[in-house]
């Protein structure tokens, strides 16, 4: 029996992978390599997928950024996309097109998750800042937004 008839083509396998979730070109290549397809079969499948519009790294990047911007910072999103094989040029191009305001995301997270937090307590304050830094938000953005939640009266006492 011919080897190509014993299993589905690289294109069919890639379509099945894409049916479950969107993937980058690099992810498809990696998965097809793991399944034992030859580089020629993989190249042909990727070319065909791109031609039909099933595989588009720019659209994937836009979708990924829009889906994650509310809970992750630009830095973390960029790292995750680079790990998925998205080219830095595509990433920069998409970020120039898509307007993501980290301050709004930070503000929403503070309202949802930290509305009862005592920002006067240094330990809590540092913990909140570290929470945002681990999620890829910039220190300047975090400080700027948190500062809005701190108010001072005439004698320097903090209140909310």
Coordinates of N, CA and C in Angstrom, one line a residue:
X1 N 0.8 -1.2 0.0 CA 0.0 0.0 0.0 C 0.9 1.2 0.0
X2 N 0.5 2.2 -0.8 CA 1.3 3.5 -0.9 C 1.2 4.3 0.4
X3 N 2.3 4.8 0.9 CA 2.4 5.5 2.1 C 1.4 6.7 2.2
X4 N 1.2 7.5 1.1 CA 0.4 8.6 1.0 C -1.1 8.2 1.2
X5 N -1.5 7.0 0.8 CA -2.8 6.6 0.9 C -3.2 6.0 2.3
X6 N -2.1 5.6 3.0 CA -2.3 5.1 4.3 C -2.7 6.1 5.4
X7 N -2.4 7.4 5.1 CA -2.7 8.4 6.0 C -3.2 9.7 5.2
X8 N -3.8 10.6 5.9 CA -4.3 11.8 5.2 C -3.1 12.7 4.8
X9 N -3.4 13.5 3.9 CA -2.3 14.4 3.4 C -2.0 15.5 4.5
X10 N -0.9 16.1 4.3 CA -0.4 17.2 5.2 C -1.5 18.3 5.2
X11 N -2.0 18.6 4.0 CA -3.0 19.6 3.9 C -4.3 19.3 4.8
X12 N -4.8 18.0 4.6 CA -5.9 17.6 5.3 C -5.7 17.6 6.8
X13 N -4.5 17.2 7.3 CA -4.2 17.2 8.7 C -4.1 18.6 9.2
X14 N -3.6 19.5 8.4 CA -3.5 20.9 8.8 C -4.9 21.6 8.9
X15 N -5.8 21.2 8.0 CA -7.1 21.7 8.0 C -7.8 21.2 9.3
X16 N -7.6 19.9 9.6 CA -8.2 19.4 10.9 C -7.6 20.1 12.1
X17 N -6.3 20.5 12.1 CA -5.8 21.2 13.2 C -6.4 22.6 13.3
X18 N -6.6 23.2 12.2 CA -7.2 24.6 12.2 C -8.7 24.6 12.5
X19 N -9.3 23.4 12.4 CA -10.7 23.4 12.7 C -10.9 23.5 14.2
X20 N -10.0 23.1 15.0 CA -10.1 23.2 16.4 C -9.8 24.6 16.9
X21 N -8.8 25.3 16.4 CA -8.4 26.6 16.8 C -7.5 27.2 15.7
X22 N -7.4 28.5 15.7 CA -6.5 29.2 14.8 C -5.1 29.0 15.3
X23 N -4.2 28.9 14.3 CA -2.8 28.6 14.6 C -1.9 29.5 13.7
X24 N -0.7 29.7 14.1 CA 0.3 30.4 13.2 C 0.9 29.4 12.2
X25 N 1.5 30.0 11.3 CA 2.2 29.2 10.3 C 3.3 28.3 11.0
X26 N 4.0 28.9 11.9 CA 5.0 28.1 12.6 C 4.4 26.9 13.4
X27 N 3.3 27.2 14.0 CA 2.7 26.1 14.8 C 2.2 25.0 13.9
X28 N 1.7 25.3 12.7 CA 1.3 24.2 11.7 C 2.5 23.5 11.3
X29 N 3.6 24.2 10.9 CA 4.8 23.5 10.5 C 5.3 22.5 11.5
X30 N 5.3 23.0 12.8 CA 5.8 22.2 13.9 C 4.9 20.9 14.1
X31 N 3.6 21.1 14.1 CA 2.7 20.0 14.3 C 2.8 19.0 13.1
X32 N 3.0 19.5 11.9 CA 3.1 18.5 10.8 C 4.4 17.8 10.8
X33 N 5.5 18.5 11.2 CA 6.8 17.8 11.4 C 6.7 16.7 12.4
X34 N 6.0 17.0 13.5 CA 5.8 16.0 14.6 C 5.1 14.8 14.1
X35 N 4.2 15.0 13.1 CA 3.4 13.9 12.6 C 4.2 13.1 11.5
X36 N 5.4 13.6 11.2 CA 6.2 12.8 10.2 C 6.1 13.2 8.8
X37 N 5.5 14.3 8.5 CA 5.3 14.7 7.1 C 6.7 15.2 6.6
X38 N 6.9 15.1 5.3 CA 8.2 15.6 4.7 C 8.1 17.1 4.6
X39 N 9.3 17.7 4.4 CA 9.3 19.2 4.3 C 8.6 19.6 3.0
X40 N 8.6 18.8 2.0 CA 8.0 19.2 0.7 C 6.4 19.2 0.9
X41 N 5.9 18.1 1.6 CA 4.5 18.0 1.9 C 4.1 19.2 2.8
X42 N 4.9 19.5 3.7 CA 4.5 20.6 4.7 C 4.5 22.0 3.9
X43 N 5.5 22.2 3.1 CA 5.6 23.5 2.3 C 4.4 23.6 1.4
X44 N 4.0 22.5 0.8 CA 2.9 22.5 -0.2 C 1.6 22.8 0.6
X45 N 1.4 22.1 1.8 CA 0.2 22.3 2.6 C 0.1 23.8 3.1
X46 N 1.3 24.3 3.6 CA 1.3 25.7 4.1 C 0.9 26.7 2.9
X47 N 1.5 26.5 1.8 CA 1.2 27.3 0.6 C -0.3 27.3 0.3
X48 N -0.8 26.1 0.2 CA -2.2 25.9 -0.1 C -3.1 26.5 0.9
X49 N -2.8 26.4 2.2 CA -3.6 27.0 3.3 C -3.5 28.5 3.2
X50 N -2.4 29.0 2.9 CA -2.2 30.5 2.8 C -3.0 31.0 1.6
X51 N -3.0 30.3 0.5 CA -3.7 30.7 -0.7 C -5.2 30.7 -0.4
X52 N -5.8 29.7 0.3 CA -7.2 29.7 0.6 C -7.6 30.6 1.8
X53 N -6.6 31.2 2.4 CA -6.9 32.2 3.5 C -7.1 31.5 4.9
X54 N -6.8 30.2 5.0 CA -6.9 29.5 6.2 C -5.8 29.8 7.2
X55 N -4.6 30.2 6.6 CA -3.4 30.5 7.4 C -2.9 31.9 7.1
X56 N -3.1 32.8 8.0 CA -2.7 34.2 7.8 C -2.2 34.7 9.2
X57 N -0.8 34.8 9.3 CA -0.2 35.3 10.5 C -0.6 36.7 11.0
X58 N -0.9 37.5 10.0 CA -1.3 38.9 10.4 C -2.7 38.9 11.0
X59 N -3.6 38.2 10.4 CA -5.0 38.1 11.0 C -4.9 37.4 12.3
X60 N -4.1 36.4 12.4 CA -4.0 35.7 13.7 C -3.5 36.6 14.8
X61 N -2.5 37.5 14.4 CA -1.9 38.4 15.4 C -2.9 39.4 15.8
X62 N -3.7 40.0 14.9 CA -4.7 40.9 15.2 C -5.7 40.3 16.2
X63 N -6.2 39.1 15.8 CA -7.2 38.4 16.7 C -6.6 38.1 18.1
X64 N -5.4 37.7 18.1 CA -4.8 37.3 19.4 C -4.6 38.6 20.3
X65 N -4.2 39.7 19.7 CA -4.1 40.9 20.5 C -5.4 41.4 21.0
X66 N -6.4 41.4 20.1 CA -7.7 41.9 20.6 C -8.3 41.0 21.6
X67 N -8.1 39.7 21.5 CA -8.6 38.8 22.5 C -7.9 38.9 23.9
X68 N -6.7 39.3 23.9 CA -5.9 39.3 25.2 C -5.6 40.6 25.7
X69 N -5.9 41.7 25.0 CA -5.5 43.0 25.5 C -6.2 43.5 26.8
X70 N -7.3 42.9 27.1 CA -8.0 43.3 28.3 C -7.4 42.7 29.5
X71 N -6.6 41.6 29.4 CA -6.1 41.0 30.6 C -4.5 40.9 30.6
X72 N -3.9 41.2 29.5 CA -2.4 41.1 29.4 C -1.9 42.4 28.8
X73 N -0.7 42.7 29.2 CA 0.0 43.9 28.6 C 0.7 43.6 27.3
X74 N 1.0 44.6 26.6 CA 1.7 44.6 25.3 C 2.9 43.7 25.3
X75 N 3.7 43.9 26.4 CA 5.0 43.1 26.5 C 4.8 41.6 26.5
X76 N 3.8 41.2 27.3 CA 3.6 39.7 27.5 C 2.9 39.2 26.2
X77 N 2.0 39.9 25.6 CA 1.4 39.5 24.4 C 2.4 39.3 23.3
X78 N 3.4 40.3 23.2 CA 4.4 40.2 22.2 C 5.3 39.0 22.4
X79 N 5.7 38.7 23.6 CA 6.5 37.5 23.9 C 5.7 36.3 23.5
X80 N 4.5 36.2 23.9 CA 3.7 35.0 23.5 C 3.6 34.8 22.0
X81 N 3.4 35.9 21.3 CA 3.3 35.8 19.8 C 4.6 35.4 19.2
X82 N 5.7 36.0 19.7 CA 7.0 35.6 19.2 C 7.3 34.1 19.4
X83 N 6.8 33.6 20.6 CA 7.0 32.2 20.8 C 6.2 31.3 19.9
X84 N 5.1 31.9 19.4 CA 4.2 31.1 18.4 C 4.7 31.3 17.0
X85 N 5.8 32.0 16.8 CA 6.4 32.1 15.5 C 6.0 33.3 14.7
X86 N 5.4 34.3 15.3 CA 5.0 35.5 14.6 C 6.3 36.4 14.5
X87 N 6.5 36.8 13.2 CA 7.6 37.7 12.9 C 7.5 39.0 13.6
X88 N 8.6 39.6 14.0 CA 8.6 40.9 14.7 C 8.1 42.0 13.8
X89 N 8.3 41.9 12.5 CA 7.8 42.9 11.6 C 6.3 42.9 11.5
X90 N 5.7 41.7 11.5 CA 4.2 41.6 11.5 C 3.7 42.2 12.8
X91 N 4.3 41.8 13.9 CA 3.9 42.3 15.2 C 3.9 43.8 15.3
X92 N 5.0 44.4 14.9 CA 5.1 45.9 14.9 C 4.1 46.5 14.0
X93 N 3.8 45.9 12.8 CA 2.8 46.4 11.9 C 1.4 46.4 12.5
X94 N 1.1 45.3 13.1 CA -0.2 45.2 13.7 C -0.4 46.2 14.9
X95 N 0.6 46.3 15.7 CA 0.5 47.2 16.8 C 0.4 48.7 16.3
X96 N 1.0 49.0 15.2 CA 0.8 50.3 14.7 C -0.6 50.6 14.1
X97 N -1.3 49.5 13.7 CA -2.7 49.6 13.2 C -3.7 49.6 14.3
X98 N -3.5 48.7 15.3 CA -4.4 48.5 16.4 C -4.1 49.4 17.6
X99 N -5.1 50.1 18.0 CA -4.8 51.0 19.2 C -5.2 50.3 20.5
X100 N -4.2 49.9 21.2 CA -4.5 49.3 22.5 C -4.1 50.2 23.6
X101 N -5.0 50.5 24.5 CA -4.7 51.4 25.6 C -4.6 50.6 26.9
X102 N -3.3 50.4 27.3 CA -3.0 49.6 28.5 C -3.7 50.2 29.8
X103 N -3.7 51.6 29.8 CA -4.3 52.2 31.0 C -5.8 51.8 31.2
X104 N -6.5 51.7 30.1 CA -7.9 51.3 30.3 C -8.0 49.8 30.8
X105 N -7.1 49.0 30.3 CA -7.1 47.6 30.7 C -6.8 47.5 32.2
X106 N -5.7 48.2 32.6 CA -5.3 48.2 34.0 C -6.4 48.8 34.9
X107 N -7.1 49.8 34.5 CA -8.2 50.4 35.2 C -9.3 49.4 35.4
X108 N -9.7 48.7 34.3 CA -10.8 47.8 34.4 C -10.4 46.6 35.4
X109 N -9.2 46.1 35.3 CA -8.7 45.0 36.2 C -8.8 45.5 37.6
X110 N -8.3 46.7 37.9 CA -8.3 47.2 39.3 C -9.8 47.3 39.8
X111 N -10.7 47.8 39.0 CA -12.1 47.9 39.4 C -12.7 46.5 39.6
X112 N -12.3 45.5 38.8 CA -12.9 44.2 38.9 C -12.2 43.4 40.0
X113 N -10.9 43.4 40.1 CA -10.2 42.5 41.0 C -9.7 43.1 42.3
X114 N -9.4 44.4 42.3 CA -8.8 45.0 43.4 C -9.7 46.2 44.0
X115 N -10.9 46.1 43.8 CA -11.8 47.2 44.3 C -11.8 47.4 45.8
X116 N -11.6 46.3 46.5 CA -11.6 46.3 47.9 C -10.2 46.4 48.5
X117 N -9.2 46.4 47.7 CA -7.8 46.4 48.2 C -7.4 47.7 48.8
X118 N -6.6 47.6 49.9 CA -6.2 48.8 50.6 C -4.8 49.3 50.1
X119 N -4.9 50.2 49.2 CA -3.7 50.7 48.5 C -2.8 51.5 49.5
X120 N -3.2 51.8 50.7 CA -2.4 52.4 51.7 C -1.4 51.5 52.2
X121 N -1.7 50.2 52.3 CA -0.8 49.2 52.8 C 0.2 48.9 51.7
X122 N 1.5 49.2 52.1 CA 2.6 49.0 51.1 C 2.7 47.6 50.6
X123 N 2.4 46.6 51.4 CA 2.5 45.2 51.0 C 1.5 44.9 49.9
X124 N 0.3 45.4 50.1 CA -0.8 45.2 49.1 C -0.5 46.0 47.9
X125 N 0.0 47.2 48.0 CA 0.3 48.1 46.9 C 1.4 47.4 46.0
X126 N 2.5 46.9 46.6 CA 3.5 46.2 45.9 C 3.0 44.9 45.2
X127 N 2.1 44.2 45.9 CA 1.6 43.0 45.3 C 0.7 43.3 44.1
X128 N 0.0 44.4 44.1 CA -0.8 44.8 43.0 C 0.1 45.2 41.8
X129 N 1.1 46.0 42.1 CA 2.0 46.4 41.0 C 2.7 45.1 40.4
X130 N 3.1 44.2 41.2 CA 3.8 43.0 40.7 C 2.8 42.1 39.9
X131 N 1.5 42.1 40.3 CA 0.5 41.4 39.6 C 0.5 41.9 38.1
X132 N 0.4 43.2 37.9 CA 0.4 43.8 36.6 C 1.7 43.6 35.8
X133 N 2.8 43.7 36.5 CA 4.1 43.5 35.8 C 4.2 42.1 35.3
X134 N 3.8 41.1 36.1 CA 3.8 39.7 35.6 C 3.0 39.5 34.4
X135 N 2.0 40.3 34.2 CA 1.1 40.2 33.1 C 1.5 41.1 31.9
X136 N 2.7 41.6 31.9 CA 3.3 42.3 30.8 C 2.9 43.8 30.7
X137 N 2.3 44.4 31.7 CA 2.0 45.8 31.6 C 3.3 46.6 32.0
X138 N 3.4 47.8 31.5 CA 4.6 48.6 31.8 C 4.5 49.2 33.2
X139 N 5.6 49.4 33.8 CA 5.6 49.9 35.2 C 5.0 51.3 35.1
X140 N 5.3 52.1 34.1 CA 4.8 53.5 34.1 C 3.3 53.5 34.0
X141 N 2.7 52.7 33.1 CA 1.3 52.6 33.0 C 0.6 52.2 34.3
X142 N 1.2 51.2 35.0 CA 0.6 50.7 36.2 C 0.6 51.8 37.3
X143 N 1.8 52.5 37.4 CA 1.9 53.6 38.4 C 0.9 54.7 38.1
X144 N 0.8 55.1 36.8 CA -0.1 56.2 36.4 C -1.5 55.8 36.8
X145 N -2.0 54.6 36.5 CA -3.4 54.3 36.8 C -3.6 54.1 38.3
X146 N -2.7 53.5 39.0 CA -2.9 53.3 40.4 C -2.9 54.7 41.1
X147 N -2.1 55.6 40.6 CA -2.1 56.9 41.2 C -3.4 57.6 41.2
X148 N -4.3 57.3 40.2 CA -5.6 57.9 40.2 C -6.5 57.4 41.4
X149 N -6.2 56.2 41.9 CA -7.0 55.7 43.0 C -6.5 56.2 44.3
X150 N -5.3 56.8 44.4 CA -4.8 57.4 45.6 C -5.1 58.9 45.6
X151 N -5.7 59.3 46.7 CA -6.0 60.8 46.8 C -5.4 61.2 48.2
X152 N -5.0 62.4 48.3 CA -4.4 62.9 49.5 C -5.2 64.1 50.0
X153 N -5.4 64.2 51.3 CA -6.0 65.4 51.9 C -4.9 66.4 52.3
X154 N -5.3 67.5 52.9 CA -4.3 68.6 53.2 C -3.1 68.1 54.0
X155 N -3.3 67.2 55.0 CA -2.2 66.8 55.8 C -1.4 65.6 55.3
X156 N -1.7 65.2 54.1 CA -1.0 64.1 53.4 C -1.5 62.8 53.6
X157 N -2.7 62.6 54.3 CA -3.3 61.3 54.5 C -3.9 60.8 53.2
X158 N -3.6 59.5 53.0 CA -4.2 58.9 51.8 C -5.6 58.5 52.0
X159 N -6.5 58.8 51.1 CA -7.9 58.2 51.2 C -8.4 57.9 49.8
X160 N -9.5 57.2 49.7 CA -10.1 56.8 48.4 C -11.4 57.3 48.2

